[in-house]
Backbone as a ProteinNet text record, in pm:
[ID]
protein_1_A
[PRIMARY]
MILRRLLRHRGLGINLLAGFCFLMLAVYGWGLSWEEMGGYLLVLLVFLGGLIGMAAVLGWLLNKAKRRNKSTQHSDQDKPQD
[TERTIARY]
5772.6	5890.6	5970.5	5903.5	5972.3	6012.4	5922.9	5953.4	6073.7	6083.9	6196.6	6328	6324.1	6444.3	6486.7	6388.4	6420.6	6476.9	6424.5	6471.3	6607.5	6653.5	6786.5	6891.5	6871.2	6955.3	6877.9	6901.3	6814	6801.5	6909.3	6900.7	6804.4	6818.8	6733.1	6588.5	6568.5	6432.7	6356.7	6419.8	6352.7	6322.6	6414.7	6390.2	6276.1	6270.4	6160.1	6026.5	6025.2	5902.4	5856.8	5949.9	5915.5	5863.7	5926.6	5879.6	5740.1	5714.4	5581.7	5476.8	5509.9	5415.5	5387.7	5489.8	5470.8	5379.6	5398.3	5311.8	5167.6	5148.1	5012.4	4948.8	5029.5	4978.2	4936	5013.8	4978.6	4846.6	4823.5	4700.8	4581	4592	4475.8	4461.8	4570.2	4561.9	4545	4609.6	4608.2	4523	4461.2	4367.3	4430.9	4552.5	4616.3	4554.2	4518.3	4454.2	4560.2	4513.8	4605.7	4655.7	4570.6	4611.5	4723.9	4709.6	4812.2	4944.2	4932.2	5052.6	5118.6	5039.6	5094.3	5162.1	5105.3	5167.6	5302.6	5307.5	5434.8	5538.4	5494.6	5585	5637.1	5550.2	5591.1	5693.3	5668.9	5764.6	5898.6	5893.3	6015.3	6093.8	6025.7	6093.6	6151.3	6080.1	6131.4	6257.9	6255.4	6374.8	6490.1	6461	6566.1	6625.3	6540.6	6589.4	6673.6	6631.2	6710.1	6845.1	6847	6972.5	7068	7015.4	7098	7146.2	7060.7	7100.7	7210.3	7196.7	7300.6	7432.1	7427.4	7549.7	7614.5	7534.4	7589.4	7655.2	7591.5	7649.2	7778.1	7779.3	7902	8013.8	7980.7	8080.4	8136.9	8050.3	8095.7	8187	8149.7	8233.7	8368.9	8370	8497.1	8584.9	8524.9	8601	8658.3	8579.1	8624.7	8739.6	8728.4	8834.4	8961.2	8946	9061.2	9133.5	9058.9	9120.5	9190.5	9129.3	9191.1	9321.7	9322.5	9441.6	9552.5	9518	9618.2	9675.3	9589.7	9638.7	9730.3	9705	9794.1	9925	9922.2	10046.9	10133.8	10073.2	10150.4	10207.3	10130.7	10182.5	10292.3	10286.7	10394	10522.3	10511.7	10629.2	10694.9	10620	10675	10754	10727.9	10797.5	10941	11035.3	11175.5	11193.8	11274.8	11303.9	11420.4	11414.4	11522.4	11621.6
7336.5	7278.6	7384.6	7455.8	7560	7675.2	7710.4	7818.8	7782.5	7657.4	7613.3	7622.5	7586.4	7598.2	7743.5	7832	7973.2	8033.9	7989.7	8046.1	7990.3	7884	7831.8	7936.2	8001.5	8113.2	8238.7	8287.5	8388.6	8515.6	8563.3	8689.1	8680.8	8578.9	8563.2	8535.7	8443.9	8407.2	8522.1	8593.9	8706.4	8817.3	8843.8	8948	8910.7	8783.9	8740.9	8747.4	8705.4	8709.4	8853.1	8941.9	9082.6	9147.2	9116.3	9170.7	9122.2	8993	8937.9	9004.1	9022.5	9087.9	9231.8	9302.3	9439.1	9444.6	9351.5	9348.5	9316.9	9224.2	9192	9309.4	9382.6	9502	9606.9	9620.7	9717.4	9679.9	9551.5	9507.7	9517.3	9459.9	9452.6	9573.2	9630.4	9740.8	9876.6	9895.8	10027.5	10034.5	9922.2	9923.7	9922.2	9876.2	9864	9746	9765.2	9655.8	9558.6	9434.5	9333	9370.8	9437.8	9480.1	9582.9	9676.4	9777.9	9715.3	9620.5	9551.9	9474.7	9409.5	9337.2	9431.3	9548.5	9647.8	9694.5	9719.1	9758.3	9646.6	9522.5	9409.6	9396	9416.2	9408.7	9516.5	9639	9747.9	9717.5	9664.9	9628.9	9522.9	9420.5	9313.7	9362.7	9452.6	9507.6	9589.2	9674.6	9753.9	9666.4	9565	9473.8	9396.6	9351	9282.7	9375.4	9500.3	9597.1	9624.2	9635.2	9658.2	9539.4	9418.8	9299.3	9289.8	9321.9	9319.9	9421.1	9542	9643.5	9600.9	9540.2	9492.5	9382.2	9293.4	9185.9	9242.1	9338.9	9399.8	9473.2	9548.3	9618.9	9522.1	9412.4	9310.4	9247.6	9220.4	9164.4	9262.2	9390.8	9491.6	9506.6	9504.4	9512.8	9391.7	9274.4	9153.8	9160.5	9211.1	9223.8	9324.7	9436.3	9537.2	9483	9404.4	9345.7	9247.8	9165.8	9072.4	9145.9	9254	9330.7	9393	9443.5	9504.2	9400.7	9279.3	9173.8	9132.4	9124	9081.9	9187.1	9316.4	9420	9421.7	9390.1	9384.3	9268.8	9154.5	9039.1	9065.6	9129.7	9156.7	9262.1	9355.9	9455	9389.2	9288.1	9222.2	9133	9084.8	8997.1	9074.7	9204.2	9285	9308.7	9303.7	9331.8	9478.2	9503.8	9640.4	9695.7	9823.2	9886.6	9953.5
14360.5	14300.4	14224.3	14134.8	14057.6	14149.9	14240.7	14335.2	14421.5	14460.7	14542.9	14464.2	14335.3	14251.1	14235.5	14215.8	14199.1	14327	14440.8	14566.7	14609.2	14543	14572.3	14533.6	14420.5	14380.2	14418.1	14535	14594.7	14512.4	14453.7	14379.7	14263.8	14180	14063	14103.9	14196.9	14237.6	14299.2	14388.5	14454.3	14354.4	14263.7	14163.5	14069.8	14027.2	13941.4	14014.8	14139.4	14218.5	14242.5	14272.4	14293.9	14165.5	14052.8	13925	13890.6	13913.6	13888.5	13977	14104.2	14197	14154.9	14108.3	14063.3	13940.8	13848.1	13730	13767.3	13858.7	13902	13977.2	14053.4	14120.4	14017.7	13910.3	13806.9	13740	13718.7	13651.7	13746.2	13864.2	13952.8	14045.7	14087.7	14183.1	14118.5	14004.7	13941.8	13816.5	13779.1	13668	13529.7	13517.4	13386.5	13313.4	13187.5	13114.1	13061.4	13035.9	12984.1	12845.4	12765.7	12631.7	12639.1	12731.6	12749.2	12797.6	12890.4	12938.9	12825.4	12742	12626.4	12528.1	12509.4	12422.2	12474.6	12605.7	12666.5	12655	12673.9	12662.3	12519.2	12422.6	12282.6	12249.5	12294	12270.5	12337.5	12458.8	12530.1	12454.5	12404.9	12331.5	12198.6	12131.1	12004.5	12030.4	12131.4	12162.3	12208.7	12287.5	12332.9	12215.6	12124.9	12004.5	11917.9	11905	11827.8	11892.1	12022.4	12093.3	12078	12090.6	12072.8	11929.1	11834.1	11693.1	11663.2	11717.8	11696	11758.4	11876.3	11941.5	11859.1	11801.4	11718	11592.7	11528.4	11407.7	11441.8	11551	11589.9	11626.4	11692.1	11722.7	11597.2	11500.4	11373.1	11300.3	11299.1	11233	11302.7	11435.7	11508.3	11480.1	11474.7	11443.6	11302.3	11208.3	11070.1	11060.1	11131	11129.3	11195	11299.9	11368.5	11276.2	11203.3	11109.2	10995.9	10947.2	10838.8	10888.7	11010.4	11068.1	11084.1	11127.9	11142.7	11007.5	10905.6	10774	10713.1	10736.5	10682.6	10759.7	10888.5	10964.8	10917.5	10888.1	10841	10702.4	10615.8	10480.9	10485.1	10579.2	10593.3	10644.5	10728.6	10782.8	10677.8	10579.5	10476.6	10372.2	10356.2	10257	10300.1	10206.2	10242.6	10274.1	10375.4	10416.7	10334.6	10294.9	10217.6	10308.1
[MASK]
++++++++++++++++++++++++++++++++++++++++++++++++++++++++++++++++++++++++++++++++++

């Protein structure tokens, strides 16, 4: 049932299935331990979380700078010209 849903969208389903097979090959075929795989997954999630956090902070700063720029433009237009 789940496999059929994933294969309906072929790109996502095939990529997930291939990734899962590669991970299982690393564990059973190449002798990678589950602890080591968990450690790699944890490092990956920490770096991904840090990257998403940095992108969110930069987006917030850009939005704040954009609002400040708009407010200074409006206040400059309200001043009488000499």
